[in-house]
Amino acid sequence: MVTGAPEQTNGAAMTGAGGSPRAIAERLLATVDPAAWQLTGKAAAFRIAITGTSIVFDASAASVGQAFEQLAFAVEARIAFERAHAMLAAAPTAGPLPLWLVSGSDVLARWLSWSGSGKALRKTLRLSDALGQAPVSGHLARRARRELGQHAARIRVRQGVAVAEAIELAERPVSVAVLGDRACIRIDVAAFPDTLLGALQQDSGRNAPRSLSEIVDHPFIAAADLKLAGVNHDGAAVVFEVESHQAPLAPVPKEAWAVLPRDADPAYPWRPTAREIREHDRLVEAGRRLVGGPA
């Protein structure tokens, strides 16, 4: 068993398609904490335990290329976890995990601040190095309590990315925001004139976008100064798409930025960099070629 710093089997030859399958796997593992994985077996048939999963490599099996891909994903999950942990250590935060460890639509960030819901989301956040979860996961499912002026909200956090699956903005008419890669507000209306819809669709392409508050009367829409990016009918509803971009849900402290690579992604600071992902892809391709699989 190898735990921690790996044996450098054929280490000098581990470039391009050189070395053994195990040597290439060790090159991938070299970018994460040695205590985070275990490797057992020989050069061509071995098993790696990492991020709560076990990956089997057998050079004689057709699935070995898939095993290299799975290992790359696991290593990238572990990198994200380790970076998030280092950011926290550099900028300690009292209480639950901070929102700057989670990225999402800037419209969601504005809604969390406007509604005071950031603390509730923070309470659900957990650090994890598991595949499909790392570095941060959570789930806010809040029921409507209209007597208290509280609307329903459902926000999912996976792999450090928050998606607002449904945020109820109003009960009459039913108005719901869905905030992911795109930011949309769906409003159920009995009738919406086609002439007005056409005019708004033309407006959405102009250089100076129209403020959605000119069309929809809602305090959050006005406070956030949302800009119209598109509008369409969807059954009995009108869907307004507003301008948005992905970013951390709160400003990242300079101390946390200081522990990251210079080429860290501003939208997802804890993720492996594009340079690191290219290197992982190169090693996966090398592993496939080494055992005669497709590149």
Tab-separated table of C-alpha atoms in Angstrom:
chain	number	residue	atom	x	y	z
A	1	MET	CA	0.000	0.000	0.000
A	2	VAL	CA	1.129	3.491	-0.775
A	3	THR	CA	-0.303	6.213	1.435
A	4	GLY	CA	0.837	9.792	1.147
A	5	ALA	CA	3.896	10.586	-0.946
A	6	PRO	CA	3.787	8.096	-3.829
A	7	GLU	CA	6.559	5.878	-5.090
A	8	GLN	CA	7.914	7.535	-8.189
A	9	THR	CA	7.746	4.398	-10.310
A	10	ASN	CA	9.396	5.284	-13.624
A	11	GLY	CA	9.124	8.889	-12.450
A	12	ALA	CA	11.783	10.175	-14.856
A	13	ALA	CA	9.848	8.716	-17.790
A	14	MET	CA	6.440	10.095	-16.813
A	15	THR	CA	6.062	12.549	-19.648
A	16	GLY	CA	3.738	12.336	-22.632
A	17	ALA	CA	2.697	8.686	-22.863
A	18	GLY	CA	5.716	7.446	-20.917
A	19	GLY	CA	5.753	5.492	-17.662
A	20	SER	CA	3.204	2.973	-16.409
A	21	PRO	CA	-0.521	3.477	-15.736
A	22	ARG	CA	0.332	3.699	-12.051
A	23	ALA	CA	3.040	6.297	-12.690
A	24	ILE	CA	0.603	8.489	-14.625
A	25	ALA	CA	-2.001	8.112	-11.873
A	26	GLU	CA	0.626	9.202	-9.356
A	27	ARG	CA	1.306	12.306	-11.457
A	28	LEU	CA	-2.369	13.231	-11.121
A	29	LEU	CA	-2.321	12.535	-7.374
A	30	ALA	CA	0.814	14.642	-6.834
A	31	THR	CA	-1.257	17.854	-6.917
A	32	VAL	CA	-3.274	17.091	-3.759
A	33	ASP	CA	-2.525	16.411	-0.082
A	34	PRO	CA	-0.732	13.029	0.165
A	35	ALA	CA	-2.863	12.151	3.195
A	36	ALA	CA	-6.029	12.416	1.070
A	37	TRP	CA	-5.574	9.206	-0.923
A	38	GLN	CA	-4.449	5.592	-0.749
A	39	LEU	CA	-3.026	3.482	-3.565
A	40	THR	CA	-2.726	-0.309	-3.495
A	41	GLY	CA	-1.590	-2.720	-6.206
A	42	LYS	CA	1.021	-2.967	-8.932
A	43	ALA	CA	2.076	-0.957	-11.977
A	44	ALA	CA	-0.715	-2.132	-14.292
A	45	ALA	CA	-3.457	-3.201	-11.841
A	46	PHE	CA	-4.154	-1.087	-8.778
A	47	ARG	CA	-6.839	0.689	-6.764
A	48	ILE	CA	-7.002	4.284	-5.558
A	49	ALA	CA	-9.221	5.494	-2.711
A	50	ILE	CA	-9.864	9.247	-2.816
A	51	THR	CA	-12.739	11.655	-2.043
A	52	GLY	CA	-14.857	8.846	-0.636
A	53	THR	CA	-14.687	6.745	-3.772
A	54	SER	CA	-12.606	3.780	-4.938
A	55	ILE	CA	-11.214	3.733	-8.480
A	56	VAL	CA	-9.939	0.484	-10.012
A	57	PHE	CA	-7.261	0.546	-12.720
A	58	ASP	CA	-6.638	-2.540	-14.858
A	59	ALA	CA	-4.497	-1.998	-17.945
A	60	SER	CA	-6.065	-5.055	-19.580
A	61	ALA	CA	-9.620	-3.703	-19.244
A	62	ALA	CA	-11.386	-1.468	-21.744
A	63	SER	CA	-12.598	0.745	-18.880
A	64	VAL	CA	-9.135	1.980	-17.894
A	65	GLY	CA	-9.615	5.245	-19.821
A	66	GLN	CA	-12.771	5.899	-17.801
A	67	ALA	CA	-10.812	5.209	-14.601
A	68	PHE	CA	-8.284	7.912	-15.525
A	69	GLU	CA	-11.134	10.356	-16.186
A	70	GLN	CA	-12.735	9.496	-12.837
A	71	LEU	CA	-9.413	10.039	-11.068
A	72	ALA	CA	-8.991	13.454	-12.716
A	73	PHE	CA	-12.468	14.494	-11.532
A	74	ALA	CA	-11.691	13.235	-8.006
A	75	VAL	CA	-8.378	15.116	-7.931
A	76	GLU	CA	-10.119	18.304	-9.090
A	77	ALA	CA	-12.739	17.892	-6.353
A	78	ARG	CA	-9.969	17.497	-3.799
A	79	ILE	CA	-8.124	20.574	-5.132
A	80	ALA	CA	-11.317	22.621	-4.742
A	81	PHE	CA	-11.766	21.362	-1.181
A	82	GLU	CA	-8.167	22.107	-0.218
A	83	ARG	CA	-8.327	25.607	-1.714
A	84	ALA	CA	-11.588	26.407	0.067
A	85	HIS	CA	-10.050	25.145	3.320
A	86	ALA	CA	-6.939	27.301	2.761
A	87	MET	CA	-9.093	30.356	2.026
A	88	LEU	CA	-10.975	29.825	5.294
A	89	ALA	CA	-7.730	29.421	7.223
A	90	ALA	CA	-6.406	32.660	5.724
A	91	ALA	CA	-9.592	34.617	6.443
A	92	PRO	CA	-11.339	33.001	9.431
A	93	THR	CA	-15.054	33.722	9.678
A	94	ALA	CA	-17.176	33.351	12.800
A	95	GLY	CA	-20.252	31.168	12.582
A	96	PRO	CA	-21.314	29.156	9.516
A	97	LEU	CA	-19.346	29.053	6.285
A	98	PRO	CA	-19.192	32.421	4.509
A	99	LEU	CA	-21.065	33.127	1.298
A	100	TRP	CA	-17.810	34.052	-0.443
A	101	LEU	CA	-17.059	30.319	-0.646
A	102	VAL	CA	-20.131	29.929	-2.881
A	103	SER	CA	-20.604	31.323	-6.377
A	104	GLY	CA	-23.785	31.965	-8.311
A	105	SER	CA	-25.764	34.609	-10.149
A	106	ASP	CA	-25.071	38.149	-8.995
A	107	VAL	CA	-28.874	38.562	-8.985
A	108	LEU	CA	-29.055	35.840	-6.333
A	109	ALA	CA	-26.371	37.644	-4.320
A	110	ARG	CA	-28.466	40.818	-4.452
A	111	TRP	CA	-31.624	38.958	-3.415
A	112	LEU	CA	-29.871	37.310	-0.448
A	113	SER	CA	-28.721	40.729	0.742
A	114	TRP	CA	-32.068	42.447	0.085
A	115	SER	CA	-34.176	39.739	1.746
A	116	GLY	CA	-31.813	39.062	4.653
A	117	SER	CA	-31.728	35.367	3.685
A	118	GLY	CA	-27.950	35.051	3.519
A	119	LYS	CA	-27.669	33.815	7.107
A	120	ALA	CA	-30.270	31.101	6.520
A	121	LEU	CA	-28.360	29.840	3.467
A	122	ARG	CA	-25.043	29.964	5.336
A	123	LYS	CA	-26.441	27.670	8.033
A	124	THR	CA	-26.938	24.918	5.450
A	125	LEU	CA	-23.429	25.038	3.968
A	126	ARG	CA	-20.936	22.219	4.529
A	127	LEU	CA	-17.352	21.669	3.367
A	128	SER	CA	-16.873	18.383	1.508
A	129	ASP	CA	-14.324	16.748	-0.780
A	130	ALA	CA	-16.856	14.260	-2.173
A	131	LEU	CA	-17.404	14.010	-5.915
A	132	GLY	CA	-20.402	16.071	-6.936
A	133	GLN	CA	-20.278	18.062	-3.681
A	134	ALA	CA	-16.809	19.594	-3.254
A	135	PRO	CA	-15.922	22.069	-2.033
A	136	VAL	CA	-19.220	23.287	-0.534
A	137	SER	CA	-22.742	21.905	-0.582
A	138	GLY	CA	-26.023	22.949	0.994
A	139	HIS	CA	-29.756	23.229	0.459
A	140	LEU	CA	-32.127	25.921	1.644
A	141	ALA	CA	-35.807	24.961	1.415
A	142	ARG	CA	-37.927	27.615	3.113
A	143	ARG	CA	-41.693	27.426	3.261
A	144	ALA	CA	-43.852	30.470	2.729
A	145	ARG	CA	-45.088	32.165	5.922
A	146	ARG	CA	-47.154	34.908	4.410
A	147	GLU	CA	-48.532	36.124	7.720
A	148	LEU	CA	-44.933	37.129	8.469
A	149	GLY	CA	-44.301	38.456	4.990
A	150	GLN	CA	-41.997	35.530	4.142
A	151	HIS	CA	-42.178	33.913	0.711
A	152	ALA	CA	-40.974	30.426	-0.233
A	153	ALA	CA	-37.423	29.852	-1.461
A	154	ARG	CA	-35.499	26.825	-2.670
A	155	ILE	CA	-31.749	27.190	-3.230
A	156	ARG	CA	-29.407	24.282	-3.969
A	157	VAL	CA	-25.622	24.443	-3.555
A	158	ARG	CA	-23.461	21.766	-5.188
A	159	GLN	CA	-19.765	21.950	-6.002
A	160	GLY	CA	-19.674	25.439	-4.541
A	161	VAL	CA	-22.257	26.773	-6.996
A	162	ALA	CA	-25.659	28.032	-5.858
A	163	VAL	CA	-28.759	27.716	-8.030
A	164	ALA	CA	-32.021	29.304	-6.958
A	165	GLU	CA	-34.489	26.718	-8.211
A	166	ALA	CA	-37.427	28.872	-7.124
A	167	ILE	CA	-37.680	32.122	-5.186
A	168	GLU	CA	-41.228	33.329	-4.709
A	169	LEU	CA	-41.349	37.088	-5.203
A	170	ALA	CA	-45.119	37.580	-5.081
A	171	GLU	CA	-48.287	35.556	-4.577
A	172	ARG	CA	-50.639	37.584	-6.776
A	173	PRO	CA	-49.840	37.271	-9.544
A	174	VAL	CA	-47.548	34.312	-8.905
A	175	SER	CA	-44.020	35.564	-9.553
A	176	VAL	CA	-41.008	33.289	-9.236
A	177	ALA	CA	-37.306	33.903	-9.845
A	178	VAL	CA	-35.085	31.098	-11.157
A	179	LEU	CA	-31.440	32.070	-10.867
A	180	GLY	CA	-28.758	29.820	-12.339
A	181	ASP	CA	-26.577	30.292	-15.411
A	182	ARG	CA	-29.433	32.505	-16.575
A	183	ALA	CA	-31.535	34.758	-14.347
A	184	CYS	CA	-35.247	34.651	-15.120
A	185	ILE	CA	-38.395	35.933	-13.467
A	186	ARG	CA	-41.603	34.129	-14.384
A	187	ILE	CA	-44.912	35.918	-13.849
A	188	ASP	CA	-48.257	34.185	-14.325
A	189	VAL	CA	-50.592	36.538	-16.131
A	190	ALA	CA	-54.021	35.973	-17.594
A	191	ALA	CA	-53.210	38.020	-20.677
A	192	PHE	CA	-50.183	39.863	-21.984
A	193	PRO	CA	-50.626	41.843	-25.209
A	194	ASP	CA	-48.582	40.498	-28.112
A	195	THR	CA	-47.844	44.058	-29.196
A	196	LEU	CA	-46.281	44.845	-25.810
A	197	LEU	CA	-44.358	41.566	-25.846
A	198	GLY	CA	-42.963	42.398	-29.293
A	199	ALA	CA	-41.957	45.873	-28.197
A	200	LEU	CA	-40.174	44.524	-25.125
A	201	GLN	CA	-38.378	41.884	-27.210
A	202	GLN	CA	-37.060	44.668	-29.423
A	203	ASP	CA	-36.050	46.692	-26.366
A	204	SER	CA	-34.082	43.759	-24.896
A	205	GLY	CA	-31.561	44.052	-27.732
A	206	ARG	CA	-30.830	47.733	-27.442
A	207	ASN	CA	-27.510	49.149	-26.241
A	208	ALA	CA	-28.996	50.711	-23.102
A	209	PRO	CA	-31.090	47.927	-21.516
A	210	ARG	CA	-34.455	48.836	-20.035
A	211	SER	CA	-34.865	48.546	-16.256
A	212	LEU	CA	-37.292	45.756	-15.429
A	213	SER	CA	-38.800	48.001	-12.734
A	214	GLU	CA	-40.338	50.063	-15.551
A	215	ILE	CA	-42.472	47.017	-16.401
A	216	VAL	CA	-42.796	45.031	-13.161
A	217	ASP	CA	-43.656	46.699	-9.863
A	218	HIS	CA	-41.786	44.858	-7.109
A	219	PRO	CA	-39.503	46.278	-4.376
A	220	PHE	CA	-36.657	43.815	-5.007
A	221	ILE	CA	-36.684	44.393	-8.755
A	222	ALA	CA	-36.507	48.128	-8.131
A	223	ALA	CA	-33.836	47.885	-5.419
A	224	ALA	CA	-31.634	45.572	-7.498
A	225	ASP	CA	-32.133	47.692	-10.647
A	226	LEU	CA	-32.445	44.576	-12.806
A	227	LYS	CA	-31.893	45.123	-16.530
A	228	LEU	CA	-34.019	43.384	-19.144
A	229	ALA	CA	-32.119	40.901	-21.345
A	230	GLY	CA	-35.032	39.069	-22.955
A	231	VAL	CA	-38.733	38.297	-22.688
A	232	ASN	CA	-40.882	35.399	-23.892
A	233	HIS	CA	-44.239	33.736	-23.407
A	234	ASP	CA	-44.201	30.341	-21.671
A	235	GLY	CA	-47.710	28.967	-21.565
A	236	ALA	CA	-49.784	31.199	-19.316
A	237	ALA	CA	-46.710	33.041	-18.053
A	238	VAL	CA	-44.351	35.738	-19.223
A	239	VAL	CA	-40.667	35.063	-18.552
A	240	PHE	CA	-38.330	38.034	-18.190
A	241	GLU	CA	-34.633	37.260	-18.480
A	242	VAL	CA	-32.417	39.816	-16.759
A	243	GLU	CA	-28.734	40.544	-17.115
A	244	SER	CA	-26.557	38.517	-14.755
A	245	HIS	CA	-23.101	37.048	-14.341
A	246	GLN	CA	-21.520	34.417	-12.110
A	247	ALA	CA	-19.489	35.565	-9.102
A	248	PRO	CA	-18.945	34.745	-5.418
A	249	LEU	CA	-22.097	35.539	-3.457
A	250	ALA	CA	-20.103	37.890	-1.183
A	251	PRO	CA	-16.780	39.717	-1.642
A	252	VAL	CA	-13.768	37.446	-1.143
A	253	PRO	CA	-11.370	38.869	1.471
A	254	LYS	CA	-7.944	39.847	0.157
A	255	GLU	CA	-6.368	37.391	2.643
A	256	ALA	CA	-8.288	34.540	1.013
A	257	TRP	CA	-7.304	35.652	-2.480
A	258	ALA	CA	-3.664	35.702	-1.392
A	259	VAL	CA	-3.526	31.884	-0.951
A	260	LEU	CA	-4.868	31.174	-4.455
A	261	PRO	CA	-2.933	30.763	-7.713
A	262	ARG	CA	-2.486	33.953	-9.693
A	263	ASP	CA	-4.612	32.520	-12.498
A	264	ALA	CA	-7.539	31.572	-10.235
A	265	ASP	CA	-10.936	32.022	-11.861
A	266	PRO	CA	-12.531	35.248	-10.514
A	267	ALA	CA	-15.999	33.668	-10.739
A	268	TYR	CA	-15.026	30.397	-9.023
A	269	PRO	CA	-11.790	31.141	-7.131
A	270	TRP	CA	-11.432	27.732	-5.448
A	271	ARG	CA	-11.659	25.697	-8.652
A	272	PRO	CA	-8.617	24.172	-10.369
A	273	THR	CA	-7.264	26.671	-12.849
A	274	ALA	CA	-7.620	26.273	-16.606
A	275	ARG	CA	-3.901	25.483	-16.713
A	276	GLU	CA	-4.273	22.692	-14.159
A	277	ILE	CA	-7.272	21.205	-15.949
A	278	ARG	CA	-5.354	21.156	-19.246
A	279	GLU	CA	-2.544	19.256	-17.534
A	280	HIS	CA	-5.016	16.756	-16.078
A	281	ASP	CA	-6.553	16.258	-19.521
A	282	ARG	CA	-3.089	15.654	-20.954
A	283	LEU	CA	-2.355	13.003	-18.350
A	284	VAL	CA	-5.716	11.286	-18.913
A	285	GLU	CA	-4.945	11.162	-22.639
A	286	ALA	CA	-1.484	9.801	-21.890
A	287	GLY	CA	-2.994	7.055	-19.734
A	288	ARG	CA	-5.387	6.035	-22.505
A	289	ARG	CA	-2.624	5.916	-25.099
A	290	LEU	CA	-0.359	3.932	-22.820
A	291	VAL	CA	-2.858	1.058	-22.653
A	292	GLY	CA	-3.857	1.285	-26.309
A	293	GLY	CA	-7.169	3.082	-25.806
A	294	PRO	CA	-8.558	5.958	-27.858
A	295	ALA	CA	-7.085	9.377	-27.147
